[in-house]
XYZ file of C-alpha atoms in Angstrom:
544
model
C 142.946 136.220 121.144
C 145.844 138.485 122.178
C 146.463 139.113 125.825
C 144.726 142.273 126.997
C 147.097 145.085 128.049
C 144.975 147.079 130.413
C 145.655 150.616 131.414
C 144.358 152.456 134.482
C 140.582 152.696 134.011
C 139.071 156.161 133.861
C 136.522 155.415 136.551
C 138.740 153.212 138.702
C 136.613 150.081 138.124
C 139.309 147.620 137.113
C 136.961 144.649 136.637
C 134.637 146.639 134.345
C 137.565 147.765 132.222
C 138.873 144.214 131.769
C 135.428 142.986 130.718
C 135.064 145.934 128.348
C 138.402 145.084 126.688
C 137.372 141.460 126.279
C 134.063 142.474 124.701
C 135.838 144.958 122.434
C 138.296 142.301 121.292
C 135.399 139.941 120.453
C 133.758 142.736 118.438
C 136.897 143.323 116.407
C 137.356 139.613 115.765
C 133.686 139.208 114.800
C 133.881 142.075 112.307
C 136.891 140.471 110.646
C 135.292 136.995 110.653
C 132.136 138.303 108.970
C 134.212 139.470 106.032
C 135.008 135.782 105.454
C 131.462 134.592 106.029
C 132.313 133.271 109.487
C 131.008 133.934 112.969
C 132.346 133.503 116.503
C 130.609 131.144 118.897
C 131.370 133.463 121.843
C 129.826 136.534 120.198
C 126.377 136.046 121.754
C 127.804 135.546 125.227
C 129.861 138.738 125.122
C 126.913 140.727 123.747
C 125.043 139.905 126.955
C 128.066 140.957 129.055
C 128.141 144.339 127.270
C 124.736 145.167 128.754
C 126.388 145.572 132.178
C 129.153 147.882 130.896
C 128.672 151.638 130.530
C 128.796 153.039 126.991
C 131.720 155.355 127.788
C 133.916 152.540 129.116
C 133.031 150.259 126.196
C 133.766 152.979 123.612
C 137.140 153.719 125.223
C 137.965 149.996 125.278
C 137.154 149.695 121.565
C 139.554 152.539 120.706
C 142.251 150.947 122.873
C 141.850 147.475 121.270
C 141.798 148.787 117.698
C 145.138 150.506 118.325
C 146.837 147.576 120.045
C 145.220 144.489 118.495
C 147.060 142.332 115.902
C 144.366 142.094 113.227
C 146.680 140.409 110.729
C 146.793 137.329 112.928
C 142.967 137.109 112.911
C 142.870 137.464 109.123
C 145.364 134.617 108.901
C 143.334 132.427 111.266
C 140.191 132.966 109.170
C 142.024 132.212 105.938
C 143.549 129.063 107.401
C 140.171 127.935 108.700
C 138.524 128.378 105.288
C 141.378 126.570 103.561
C 141.019 123.641 105.958
C 137.272 123.549 105.337
C 137.888 123.548 101.598
C 140.368 120.688 101.831
C 138.077 118.733 104.156
C 135.195 119.220 101.704
C 137.363 118.081 98.800
C 138.472 115.039 100.755
C 134.874 114.188 101.722
C 133.755 114.664 98.134
C 136.565 112.457 96.899
C 135.401 109.738 99.278
C 131.618 109.994 99.016
C 130.850 111.433 95.581
C 129.042 109.491 92.904
C 130.924 110.098 89.678
C 130.660 108.835 86.108
C 133.458 106.497 85.062
C 134.827 109.132 82.664
C 135.343 111.744 85.409
C 138.965 112.784 85.988
C 138.909 111.863 89.683
C 136.384 109.014 89.549
C 138.901 106.371 90.612
C 140.983 108.441 93.065
C 139.889 106.788 96.309
C 143.172 106.705 98.212
C 141.825 105.754 101.636
C 139.590 102.933 100.381
C 139.634 99.649 102.268
C 136.576 97.824 100.893
C 135.266 97.839 97.305
C 132.186 96.126 95.893
C 131.133 95.895 92.287
C 127.359 95.867 91.792
C 125.430 95.214 88.599
C 121.680 94.951 88.304
C 119.580 93.820 85.373
C 115.884 94.400 84.717
C 115.335 91.710 82.114
C 113.104 92.273 79.046
C 110.533 89.520 79.635
C 107.403 91.493 78.697
C 104.499 91.660 81.155
C 106.190 90.311 84.242
C 109.014 90.736 86.709
C 112.588 89.426 86.519
C 115.341 91.362 88.291
C 118.896 90.106 88.834
C 121.510 91.705 91.105
C 125.167 90.783 91.532
C 127.900 91.666 94.032
C 131.638 91.125 93.640
C 134.518 91.865 95.992
C 136.914 93.865 93.791
C 139.895 94.134 96.133
C 142.184 97.174 95.900
C 143.406 96.933 92.308
C 142.279 99.980 90.310
C 142.580 98.044 87.064
C 140.048 95.527 88.373
C 137.728 98.350 89.414
C 137.780 99.858 85.953
C 137.396 96.601 84.053
C 134.488 95.463 86.253
C 132.179 98.073 84.714
C 132.569 96.482 81.315
C 132.544 92.853 82.440
C 129.556 90.535 82.359
C 128.957 90.406 86.109
C 126.900 87.209 86.220
C 129.789 84.723 85.715
C 132.088 86.610 88.116
C 129.664 87.483 90.927
C 130.518 86.412 94.470
C 126.844 86.880 95.394
C 123.809 86.836 93.109
C 120.161 87.405 93.927
C 116.925 87.432 91.938
C 113.755 89.396 92.683
C 110.804 87.685 90.958
C 111.000 85.475 87.895
C 107.961 85.386 85.652
C 106.205 86.705 82.557
C 102.993 86.423 80.556
C 103.466 84.686 78.193
C 106.033 82.513 79.938
C 108.340 82.341 76.906
C 109.969 85.670 77.823
C 110.946 84.419 81.278
C 112.198 81.064 79.959
C 114.424 82.760 77.393
C 115.892 85.098 80.044
C 116.462 82.166 82.433
C 118.442 80.288 79.792
C 120.660 83.318 79.243
C 121.343 83.674 82.975
C 121.974 79.987 83.616
C 124.389 79.491 80.722
C 126.506 82.418 81.948
C 126.499 81.391 85.622
C 129.197 78.724 85.564
C 128.971 78.014 89.300
C 125.190 77.489 88.976
C 124.825 79.164 92.384
C 121.977 81.535 93.230
C 122.427 82.937 96.709
C 118.962 84.401 97.244
C 115.623 84.314 95.449
C 113.085 86.944 96.571
C 109.439 86.385 95.627
C 107.300 89.517 95.849
C 103.911 87.750 95.678
C 102.182 84.717 94.237
C 101.051 85.936 90.840
C 101.823 84.063 87.622
C 103.676 86.893 85.911
C 106.075 87.116 88.876
C 106.701 83.425 89.639
C 106.027 81.213 86.601
C 109.719 81.197 85.581
C 110.910 79.813 88.930
C 110.681 76.100 87.946
C 112.964 76.880 84.999
C 115.338 79.082 87.015
C 115.697 76.399 89.724
C 115.409 73.316 87.534
C 117.482 70.513 89.150
C 119.410 69.777 85.951
C 119.048 72.852 83.740
C 118.805 75.640 86.300
C 120.572 77.193 89.280
C 120.965 75.837 92.798
C 119.419 78.307 95.223
C 120.687 78.717 98.784
C 117.928 80.840 100.375
C 114.388 81.582 99.197
C 112.689 84.639 100.722
C 108.953 85.208 100.260
C 106.083 86.894 102.092
C 104.379 85.016 104.903
C 100.820 84.466 103.705
C 98.156 82.394 105.396
C 95.917 79.999 103.469
C 93.273 82.647 102.787
C 95.724 85.180 101.376
C 97.171 82.666 98.929
C 93.694 81.760 97.685
C 92.995 85.482 97.298
C 96.118 85.730 95.146
C 94.830 82.890 92.993
C 91.424 84.548 92.705
C 93.006 87.656 91.259
C 94.575 85.725 88.384
C 91.895 83.071 87.956
C 89.961 85.118 85.408
C 92.817 84.840 82.918
C 93.962 81.634 81.274
C 97.571 80.491 81.321
C 99.803 77.967 79.655
C 99.610 74.538 81.355
C 103.266 74.548 82.454
C 102.772 77.915 84.191
C 99.381 77.008 85.633
C 100.481 73.803 87.337
C 103.236 75.508 89.301
C 100.929 78.400 90.149
C 98.265 76.090 91.597
C 100.877 74.108 93.533
C 102.413 77.158 95.196
C 98.978 78.466 96.233
C 98.042 75.117 97.759
C 101.417 74.426 99.432
C 104.079 77.146 98.992
C 106.710 75.657 101.289
C 106.347 72.142 99.939
C 106.448 73.442 96.369
C 109.607 75.460 96.996
C 111.224 72.610 98.936
C 111.356 70.537 95.748
C 114.117 72.889 94.537
C 116.270 71.869 97.537
C 117.072 75.299 99.020
C 119.179 75.294 102.171
C 116.507 77.395 103.883
C 113.189 79.099 103.181
C 112.620 82.449 104.907
C 109.146 83.970 105.107
C 108.748 87.658 105.963
C 105.669 88.536 107.994
C 104.154 91.985 108.046
C 105.316 93.899 111.088
C 103.334 97.087 110.547
C 101.513 98.422 113.584
C 97.908 97.252 113.523
C 98.572 94.704 110.781
C 100.859 92.164 112.437
C 100.285 88.596 111.267
C 98.511 86.895 114.207
C 99.831 83.473 113.210
C 103.435 84.610 113.686
C 103.285 84.483 117.492
C 101.546 81.089 117.474
C 104.605 79.450 115.857
C 107.450 78.050 118.025
C 110.655 80.109 118.306
C 113.694 79.040 116.311
C 117.169 80.177 115.320
C 117.192 83.087 112.823
C 118.335 82.458 109.235
C 122.078 82.291 108.679
C 124.428 82.459 105.727
C 125.911 79.300 104.233
C 129.322 78.571 105.862
C 130.584 77.587 102.415
C 129.163 80.644 100.641
C 129.420 84.443 100.810
C 128.887 85.651 104.394
C 125.849 87.698 105.340
C 123.997 88.508 108.530
C 120.523 89.696 109.420
C 119.410 92.655 111.480
C 116.046 93.756 112.729
C 114.805 96.481 110.401
C 113.726 99.725 112.000
C 114.991 103.114 113.029
C 117.445 102.719 114.592
C 118.337 99.212 113.472
C 118.010 96.574 116.148
C 119.949 93.393 116.735
C 119.096 89.938 115.479
C 115.293 89.687 115.133
C 113.227 86.915 116.662
C 112.315 84.036 114.376
C 109.626 81.352 114.306
C 109.416 78.027 112.508
C 106.465 76.671 110.555
C 105.517 72.976 110.811
C 106.935 72.547 107.288
C 110.334 73.903 108.352
C 110.344 77.465 106.983
C 111.754 80.295 109.122
C 109.388 83.239 109.685
C 110.746 86.682 110.617
C 109.399 90.216 110.899
C 111.074 93.504 109.922
C 114.314 91.973 108.757
C 117.202 93.093 106.554
C 120.058 91.125 105.041
C 123.548 92.627 105.209
C 125.677 91.077 102.487
C 129.352 91.781 103.188
C 132.852 90.363 102.986
C 134.115 92.616 105.770
C 133.001 95.042 108.443
C 133.999 98.165 106.500
C 131.185 98.027 103.959
C 128.582 95.776 102.470
C 125.248 95.581 100.697
C 121.771 95.818 102.196
C 118.772 93.810 100.973
C 115.709 94.936 102.912
C 112.216 93.525 102.286
C 108.880 95.039 103.293
C 105.544 93.234 103.271
C 102.461 95.329 102.531
C 99.369 93.302 103.420
C 96.024 93.599 101.713
C 93.414 95.438 103.834
C 91.714 93.238 106.433
C 88.226 94.314 105.397
C 88.923 93.234 101.805
C 90.183 89.855 102.957
C 87.074 89.315 105.065
C 84.820 90.419 102.195
C 86.486 87.850 99.926
C 85.840 85.071 102.445
C 82.200 86.075 102.814
C 81.718 86.161 99.043
C 83.132 82.648 98.589
C 80.931 81.324 101.376
C 77.834 82.752 99.739
C 78.701 81.507 96.243
C 79.607 77.975 97.412
C 76.760 77.891 99.962
C 79.145 77.237 102.823
C 78.134 78.124 106.400
C 78.945 81.726 107.280
C 82.397 82.037 108.858
C 83.495 78.536 107.772
C 85.903 79.455 104.971
C 88.964 80.043 107.130
C 88.742 76.652 108.833
C 87.992 74.825 105.574
C 90.959 76.484 103.872
C 93.319 74.924 106.408
C 92.829 71.649 104.546
C 95.233 71.088 101.655
C 92.563 69.009 99.897
C 90.048 71.874 100.088
C 92.615 74.341 98.754
C 93.378 71.999 95.867
C 89.655 71.663 95.131
C 89.192 75.447 95.114
C 91.999 76.163 92.645
C 91.035 73.342 90.284
C 87.217 73.260 90.391
C 86.157 76.732 91.539
C 88.293 79.158 89.527
C 85.285 81.202 88.420
C 83.986 81.483 91.989
C 87.339 82.711 93.300
C 87.692 85.161 90.430
C 84.221 86.647 91.020
C 84.851 86.847 94.780
C 88.110 88.705 94.189
C 86.493 91.179 91.788
C 83.711 91.854 94.275
C 85.965 92.260 97.338
C 89.060 93.901 95.828
C 88.031 95.450 92.536
C 91.226 96.712 90.905
C 93.271 96.562 94.104
C 96.022 94.003 94.665
C 96.756 91.424 97.313
C 99.709 91.257 99.726
C 103.090 92.021 98.119
C 106.725 92.212 99.266
C 108.991 95.085 98.207
C 112.794 94.972 98.265
C 115.410 97.703 98.797
C 118.925 97.073 97.467
C 121.768 99.461 98.251
C 125.080 99.935 100.065
C 125.328 99.747 103.829
C 126.586 102.966 105.450
C 125.853 104.886 102.216
C 126.727 108.194 103.867
C 130.338 106.976 104.167
C 130.554 105.411 100.720
C 131.575 106.729 97.327
C 130.685 105.322 93.926
C 131.578 105.237 90.264
C 128.582 104.533 88.036
C 128.722 103.781 84.342
C 127.082 106.628 82.358
C 125.766 108.440 85.424
C 125.440 112.031 86.522
C 127.761 113.441 89.160
C 126.352 113.701 92.683
C 127.865 114.680 96.004
C 126.893 111.335 97.578
C 126.768 107.669 96.623
C 123.080 107.609 95.740
C 122.853 104.257 93.972
C 120.004 102.380 95.739
C 117.212 100.437 94.019
C 113.656 99.816 95.233
C 111.400 97.136 93.763
C 107.734 97.163 94.699
C 106.183 94.035 93.180
C 102.446 94.705 93.039
C 102.251 96.787 96.222
C 99.314 99.188 96.378
C 100.655 102.676 97.190
C 97.567 104.803 96.666
C 96.454 106.269 99.988
C 98.455 108.677 102.197
C 98.459 106.414 105.260
C 99.893 103.464 103.330
C 102.551 105.652 101.726
C 103.509 107.082 105.119
C 103.940 103.587 106.624
C 105.987 102.570 103.613
C 108.212 105.620 104.018
C 108.575 104.939 107.748
C 109.818 101.423 107.035
C 112.385 102.692 104.526
C 113.135 105.944 106.357
C 116.910 105.299 106.393
C 117.052 104.173 102.752
C 114.759 106.412 100.671
C 117.248 109.274 100.355
C 119.669 106.852 98.692
C 117.259 105.414 96.104
C 118.112 106.363 92.537
C 116.032 103.702 90.702
C 112.397 103.000 91.576
C 110.333 100.182 90.086
C 106.729 101.289 89.651
C 104.292 98.871 91.330
C 102.168 96.567 89.167
C 103.946 97.553 85.946
C 102.988 101.206 86.334
C 99.260 100.668 86.886
C 97.193 103.671 87.943
C 95.349 101.333 90.318
C 98.513 100.920 92.399
C 100.309 104.250 92.336
C 99.369 107.926 92.591
C 102.080 110.319 91.310
C 100.633 113.002 93.589
C 101.697 110.828 96.552
C 105.315 110.170 95.562
C 107.007 107.510 97.641
C 110.540 108.612 96.808
C 112.459 111.267 94.881
C 114.064 108.841 92.433
C 116.163 109.775 89.420
C 114.980 106.855 87.265
C 111.454 105.406 87.311
C 111.005 102.018 85.669
C 107.942 100.093 84.524
C 108.327 96.432 83.561
C 105.366 96.162 81.205
C 104.103 95.042 77.820
C 101.773 97.903 76.859
C 100.365 96.426 73.619
C 97.692 94.242 75.164
C 93.896 94.366 75.099
C 93.597 93.334 78.768
C 95.988 95.767 80.480
C 97.385 99.136 79.500
C 100.598 99.533 81.435
C 102.226 101.831 82.264
C 99.480 104.404 82.818
C 100.051 107.464 80.569
C 99.240 109.853 83.417
C 101.971 108.370 85.615
C 104.556 108.535 82.838
C 103.602 112.147 82.093
C 103.905 113.139 85.764
C 107.330 111.501 86.079
C 108.711 113.304 83.040
C 107.174 116.606 84.168
C 109.090 116.301 87.449
C 112.389 116.222 85.555
C 113.112 112.556 86.347
C 113.801 109.883 83.756
C 111.344 107.155 82.809
C 112.263 103.770 81.370
C 109.952 101.030 80.090
C 111.321 97.494 80.035
C 109.187 95.279 77.787
C 109.851 92.208 75.622
C 112.240 93.984 73.271
C 115.893 92.983 73.865
C 116.840 96.648 73.414
C 114.786 97.574 76.481
C 117.101 95.632 78.816
C 118.087 97.878 81.732
C 121.608 97.350 83.106
C 123.044 99.510 85.894
C 126.765 99.088 86.666
C 128.690 100.559 89.556
C 131.669 100.293 91.880
C 131.131 101.304 95.525
C 133.970 102.296 97.881
C 134.160 102.494 101.661
C 137.051 104.180 103.505
C 139.092 102.275 106.031
């Protein structure tokens, strides 16, 4: 503001005149600022000061200021401020916008210091789950950025992960595995995530990790389930028959999951325990402490954080007698540098305790075991083997009675850029957005039907949900697992991995598909047709 040139006050109160001139100057400046849609921070303060100044003195001060004040300077200040805001907004947009690859300024990221290419594939295996994600450090060469969108990412990936690998019938998964393996020259798979122990999500694993014909996995991540929960998972599928090669592996992993996975020689097996309030796995705290999981010194670097809001440091870890590492509320930060990276964040949704207890009681009644004896008996590997080979019908009937159409424990997975609010992206055939919303959320067979469960789910992913653009419907789009009136996330693309032409299941549910389309979002069904393959390609930038 200009210096105030006071004149002799009419009433001789010098201090009142000076305050009146200051208030008058603020009024003049505020009037000018409002013409530009701006406001002065000090306006409220000076309005309160005016209450102690007489109307006559204030009116005289206004006339004096209007005659002596340099209004052109204030107009210039407002114009300069708006121009700076415009340039700042353009600069922010240039850094953080999500743009299609054809956009004129898609690749103009002048202050970029870290660039990742990310491709993800939802493979057309039919009724099942098989998701592949890749990450590649693209450096600072714009030509490499552009070409990466058209490249087959699987041979070139610095880091590759898989979320579930199975199908019914198994032929769809085997065919997809062969395609992946033959393109992955290094034969390296950095992480395998298993959502739950159901045939149509795991039966392809022996082919994917075959010692001679498959990939060599570094880290396997799966939910931490006790003996009872794995038998419950078997009971859900026991009513349906399966091909012998799929059934053998399924029985083995229910009886001894760690031993079964160890045969594939992973460097480490990580089990994620539920950390939800009121549903913490009691066995977690009975295990001895151990070092948390770490990245392979000879492979792409990654680190783990404790998941939560805000994120915590390295979470505590426990070790099972078989050598697996058990953690709670964990996230994996895959990065080549500190500027930016990729987040893989699991969440374990446990089956309700009352349903688990009802299942145990039903088995005890049907097998004429003493009441309350099932849990202790199930600790024996021989008893578990006997149950899955000789008592399929019993387990199936017990599951139907205790769970009905509900599902057992399942592990979801979020995949998206770290620090997404600072990142920008170019996405092949995508709509323009003012932020790098490129995240993906897979749900396995999680049951997201009641408001309390949905709220807990949203709390766990509170920092990620706004960045999700692609959402995998749970249990292939079943109405028994998802209520469109309780939306988990405002996704742009909703995907169901399902084979709808089947007499046993009818996925995805027509009502869910109708609700998604009515909301204005896109829906995509990935089935056994090769044309249904879903590929999402993007380049993500972080400023230095």
